[in-house]
């Protein structure tokens, strides 16, 4: 297939997809205790799926490399991807269960979460290698920390275009993955962890300002860095960017920040695939992240192409 300039660019997300079982409670159960919950919801989740959905809803052509199990949760884990028009031809069905997150949300809004990786644990080097053709031709490959380390490393190696690495959750990857990240997208906690990985377990620079952490990551060989800072937006640095640029987030009434970081990463990847520069892509991603905190849940809170962004 030839790609004409009018066609949306290609983003390939290699990552996790889960069914999120969400129950609301007044308080979280203490160990050994049972509490009553209400409003059980079964929602599509997983950082990889969230990011793929965010990019696709904004118009990018997205394919997802991941795995589900042979159980009833597979449908829930992929419903959002399907609705958003993500190409699922590279989704594997493996023996055992689909990834599941069991989430309780207390009245104060605090989450307690148990994640069972299930089929996501199968997205290792061998599975990823079977999609080498797709990874080689993608404009942007997006990676996060919810699949095995060797899957992330193999996908980074096989990527023919730009690689966006979201080190969330923090996973002990080969520092070469971070040195190939363009950009590395991290929140403040993850930024310090990334610094530790690049310094081979050395000091994590806990005393450094966000600007200093970004500069240190650049010095240690990361081509570009986007540090997300919740309501404060993001810091951006890298080749073609003058110093460390602060990108503000629009002021919004936050309802639920679940999945805001994933909305940011998906939107950023879609924009980069379109050829937008890093700072402008981060400006749009910050607006998409702000949109996402105005609604509850992850994927259900993401903007569609026609939605007006804050
Ligand atoms: P993570 O959830 O991964 O820690 P952040 O909390 O930094 O990520 O959120 C990612 C992005 O979402 C931010 O850069 C920002 O653009 C947007 N965002 C998050 N929380 C808010 C908020 N309270 N108000 C406005 N924008 C927000």
XYZ file of C-alpha atoms and ligand atoms in Angstrom:
337
model
C 0.000 0.000 0.000
C 1.305 3.476 -0.830
C 0.796 6.339 1.574
C -0.391 9.556 -0.015
C 0.265 12.809 1.865
C -3.489 13.227 2.367
C -3.641 10.024 4.401
C -3.261 10.302 8.165
C 0.141 9.115 9.372
C 0.756 5.784 11.021
C 1.190 5.279 14.741
C 1.941 1.824 16.128
C 1.350 1.339 19.839
C 3.030 -1.714 21.381
C 1.547 -2.169 24.817
C -1.002 -3.330 27.324
C -4.746 -3.639 27.117
C -6.904 -4.439 30.147
C -10.444 -4.787 31.322
C -10.807 -2.393 34.261
C -13.305 -3.574 36.892
C -14.203 -0.449 38.807
C -16.244 -0.333 42.008
C -17.106 2.745 44.033
C -16.966 2.458 47.819
C -17.235 4.852 50.751
C -13.861 3.798 52.140
C -11.296 1.254 50.984
C -11.421 -2.080 52.806
C -8.681 -2.535 55.397
C -6.829 -5.883 55.235
C -9.256 -8.618 56.295
C -12.268 -6.322 55.948
C -15.209 -6.396 53.520
C -16.957 -3.209 52.448
C -19.947 -2.686 50.184
C -19.368 -1.266 46.737
C -21.746 0.114 44.121
C -21.909 1.042 40.427
C -19.630 -1.735 39.171
C -18.309 -0.766 35.751
C -16.291 -2.852 33.313
C -14.235 -0.401 31.232
C -11.506 -0.741 28.622
C -8.098 0.254 29.978
C -4.379 -0.475 29.958
C -1.866 2.243 29.165
C -1.133 0.991 25.657
C -4.797 0.780 24.690
C -5.545 4.171 26.239
C -2.777 5.803 24.208
C -3.840 4.083 20.976
C -7.445 5.193 21.505
C -6.426 8.794 22.243
C -4.375 8.984 19.026
C -7.050 7.318 16.877
C -9.905 9.494 18.158
C -7.920 12.545 17.043
C -7.615 11.181 13.521
C -4.316 9.279 13.439
C -4.140 5.921 11.656
C -3.215 3.608 14.527
C -2.339 -0.081 14.813
C -2.060 -1.894 18.146
C 0.417 -4.679 18.917
C -0.631 -6.486 22.092
C -2.430 -9.529 23.440
C -5.640 -10.613 25.100
C -6.553 -13.960 26.646
C -9.250 -16.501 25.859
C -11.826 -15.212 28.314
C -14.841 -12.939 28.504
C -12.682 -9.952 29.493
C -11.052 -9.834 26.033
C -14.116 -8.115 24.592
C -14.117 -5.428 27.299
C -10.371 -4.903 26.943
C -10.649 -4.198 23.212
C -14.024 -2.442 22.924
C -12.529 1.050 23.093
C -9.837 0.216 20.544
C -12.466 -1.179 18.199
C -14.807 1.803 18.606
C -11.947 4.213 17.927
C -11.065 2.428 14.678
C -7.672 1.115 15.792
C -6.291 -1.657 13.542
C -6.448 -4.833 15.663
C -5.081 -7.234 13.037
C -1.848 -7.486 15.100
C -3.611 -8.295 18.361
C -2.772 -11.800 19.556
C -5.088 -14.108 21.453
C -3.035 -16.212 23.878
C -3.923 -19.001 26.311
C -4.989 -17.804 29.759
C -6.644 -14.639 30.957
C -6.855 -11.093 29.609
C -5.139 -8.372 31.636
C -7.451 -7.060 34.346
C -7.242 -4.111 36.721
C -9.418 -4.300 39.822
C -9.998 -0.704 40.910
C -11.811 0.617 43.953
C -12.538 4.327 44.150
C -13.367 5.694 47.623
C -15.581 8.714 48.328
C -12.504 10.953 48.617
C -11.597 10.058 45.012
C -8.548 8.009 46.018
C -7.940 4.845 43.937
C -6.674 1.451 45.101
C -5.717 -0.801 42.200
C -4.653 -4.427 41.696
C -3.341 -5.141 38.186
C -3.206 -8.712 36.889
C -1.114 -8.510 33.691
C -2.499 -11.729 32.174
C -1.993 -11.777 28.395
C 0.051 -8.543 28.490
C 2.895 -10.659 29.881
C 3.004 -12.429 26.494
C 4.002 -9.247 24.644
C 7.713 -10.095 24.818
C 10.468 -10.053 22.210
C 9.225 -13.122 20.325
C 5.721 -11.750 19.825
C 6.968 -8.279 18.928
C 9.386 -9.701 16.344
C 6.446 -11.151 14.403
C 5.348 -7.573 13.681
C 8.746 -6.345 12.496
C 7.300 -5.251 9.128
C 4.753 -2.978 10.796
C 7.279 -1.521 13.249
C 9.736 -0.839 10.463
C 7.298 1.245 8.414
C 5.514 3.135 11.221
C 6.095 6.877 11.421
C 5.910 6.658 15.213
C 6.155 3.655 17.550
C 4.811 4.223 21.082
C 6.012 2.177 24.092
C 5.148 2.119 27.829
C 6.107 0.017 30.845
C 3.195 -2.432 31.107
C 4.653 -5.172 28.887
C 7.794 -7.269 29.473
C 11.119 -5.511 29.288
C 12.338 -7.561 26.319
C 9.210 -6.659 24.339
C 9.909 -2.973 24.817
C 13.563 -3.402 23.904
C 12.783 -5.412 20.771
C 10.129 -2.930 19.601
C 12.571 -0.042 20.081
C 15.188 -1.921 18.059
C 12.791 -2.756 15.218
C 11.226 0.706 14.930
C 12.069 2.275 11.581
C 10.745 5.726 12.506
C 10.455 7.815 15.621
C 10.096 6.097 19.012
C 8.037 7.671 21.800
C 8.842 6.062 25.162
C 6.515 6.662 28.094
C 8.383 5.163 31.074
C 5.145 4.454 32.943
C 5.079 2.509 35.099
C 8.829 2.662 35.610
C 10.472 -0.507 34.345
C 14.126 -1.414 34.397
C 14.763 -1.236 30.617
C 18.060 -1.177 28.779
C 19.261 2.466 28.943
C 19.621 2.229 25.135
C 15.808 2.427 24.936
C 15.888 5.767 26.762
C 18.730 6.999 24.561
C 16.578 6.191 21.528
C 13.470 7.925 22.893
C 12.392 10.925 20.827
C 10.802 11.957 23.076
C 10.954 10.247 26.461
C 7.645 11.212 28.123
C 7.717 11.065 31.919
C 6.060 12.648 34.930
C 8.210 14.011 37.748
C 8.585 10.695 39.573
C 9.346 8.774 36.362
C 11.848 11.441 35.272
C 13.911 10.853 38.405
C 13.717 7.093 37.883
C 14.873 7.485 34.269
C 17.806 9.533 35.473
C 18.692 6.737 37.890
C 18.557 4.162 35.077
C 20.841 6.231 32.865
C 23.251 6.798 35.721
C 23.364 3.023 36.269
C 21.577 3.083 39.578
C 23.438 6.165 40.740
C 21.934 9.232 42.391
C 18.443 10.040 41.126
C 18.893 13.786 41.519
C 15.977 14.038 43.932
C 17.093 17.546 44.848
C 17.016 18.781 41.257
C 14.328 21.086 39.846
C 12.176 19.761 36.987
C 14.157 21.920 34.543
C 17.417 20.470 35.858
C 16.125 16.891 35.555
C 15.156 17.515 31.937
C 18.551 19.031 31.206
C 20.301 16.119 32.936
C 18.344 13.554 30.893
C 19.381 15.388 27.723
C 23.014 15.433 28.826
C 22.875 11.682 29.429
C 21.896 11.115 25.798
C 18.080 11.242 25.603
C 17.304 12.920 22.227
C 14.231 14.743 23.528
C 12.278 14.879 26.773
C 8.708 15.823 27.676
C 8.126 16.063 31.418
C 4.417 16.255 32.291
C 3.455 18.196 35.411
C -0.290 17.722 35.910
C -2.172 21.049 35.956
C 1.091 22.863 35.271
C 1.389 21.313 31.798
C 4.757 20.091 30.581
C 8.409 20.904 30.003
C 9.866 20.156 26.584
C 13.496 19.926 25.495
C 15.383 18.310 22.658
C 17.000 18.744 19.291
C 15.424 21.693 17.512
C 14.063 23.098 20.793
C 15.767 26.114 22.333
C 16.541 25.242 25.968
C 13.708 23.920 28.133
C 10.294 25.200 26.983
C 7.363 25.328 29.427
C 4.068 24.354 27.792
C 1.084 25.369 29.945
C -2.031 23.274 30.420
C -5.390 25.030 30.134
C -7.101 25.638 33.469
C -10.008 23.219 33.837
C -12.188 21.853 36.640
C -10.608 18.434 37.193
C -13.103 15.610 37.782
C -10.838 12.553 37.380
C -7.210 12.549 36.282
C -7.230 8.811 35.405
C -5.683 8.313 31.990
C -4.733 11.984 31.467
C -1.093 11.048 30.981
C -2.108 8.432 28.394
C -4.299 10.957 26.550
C -1.285 13.267 26.464
C 1.023 10.567 25.056
C -1.482 9.389 22.424
C -2.170 12.915 21.221
C 1.533 13.722 21.149
C 2.313 10.629 19.067
C -0.477 11.404 16.594
C 0.772 14.949 16.113
C 4.391 13.869 15.691
C 3.312 11.328 13.065
C 1.644 14.183 11.198
C 4.970 16.014 11.151
C 4.203 18.611 13.821
C 7.231 19.881 15.772
C 7.738 18.648 19.336
C 6.755 21.850 21.158
C 3.577 22.355 19.122
C 2.711 18.661 19.503
C 3.117 19.014 23.291
C 0.879 22.114 23.274
C -1.906 20.116 21.659
C -1.250 17.120 23.942
C -1.584 19.342 27.030
C -4.993 20.517 25.823
C -6.030 16.903 25.202
C -4.784 15.933 28.692
C -6.802 18.798 30.186
C -9.889 17.672 28.257
C -9.457 14.174 29.684
C -9.432 15.299 33.339
C -12.850 16.930 32.891
C -14.522 13.519 32.477
C -14.331 10.319 34.512
C -12.427 7.220 33.529
C -9.676 7.005 30.939
C -10.892 6.201 27.396
C -14.466 7.491 27.939
C -13.023 10.916 28.836
C -10.994 11.390 25.644
C -11.878 13.952 22.965
C -13.135 12.957 19.527
C -11.919 14.830 16.461
C -14.849 17.264 16.461
C -14.731 18.106 20.185
C -13.617 21.567 21.171
C -10.448 21.431 23.262
C -9.945 23.729 26.281
P 0.471 11.369 34.864
O -0.960 11.055 35.146
O 1.121 10.427 33.915
O 1.288 11.668 36.086
P 0.098 14.210 34.475
O -0.653 14.240 35.759
O 1.320 15.036 34.356
O 0.425 12.724 34.013
O -0.946 14.659 33.342
C -0.658 14.618 31.978
C -1.157 15.870 31.301
O -2.568 15.997 31.486
C -0.556 17.159 31.849
O 0.635 17.486 31.208
C -1.659 18.154 31.572
O -1.592 18.620 30.242
C -2.920 17.339 31.728
N -3.471 17.492 33.099
C -3.358 16.592 34.121
N -3.977 17.053 35.242
C -4.484 18.261 34.916
C -5.240 19.252 35.628
N -5.601 19.083 36.913
N -5.602 20.373 34.964
C -5.258 20.570 33.672
N -4.552 19.678 32.949
C -4.164 18.538 33.546
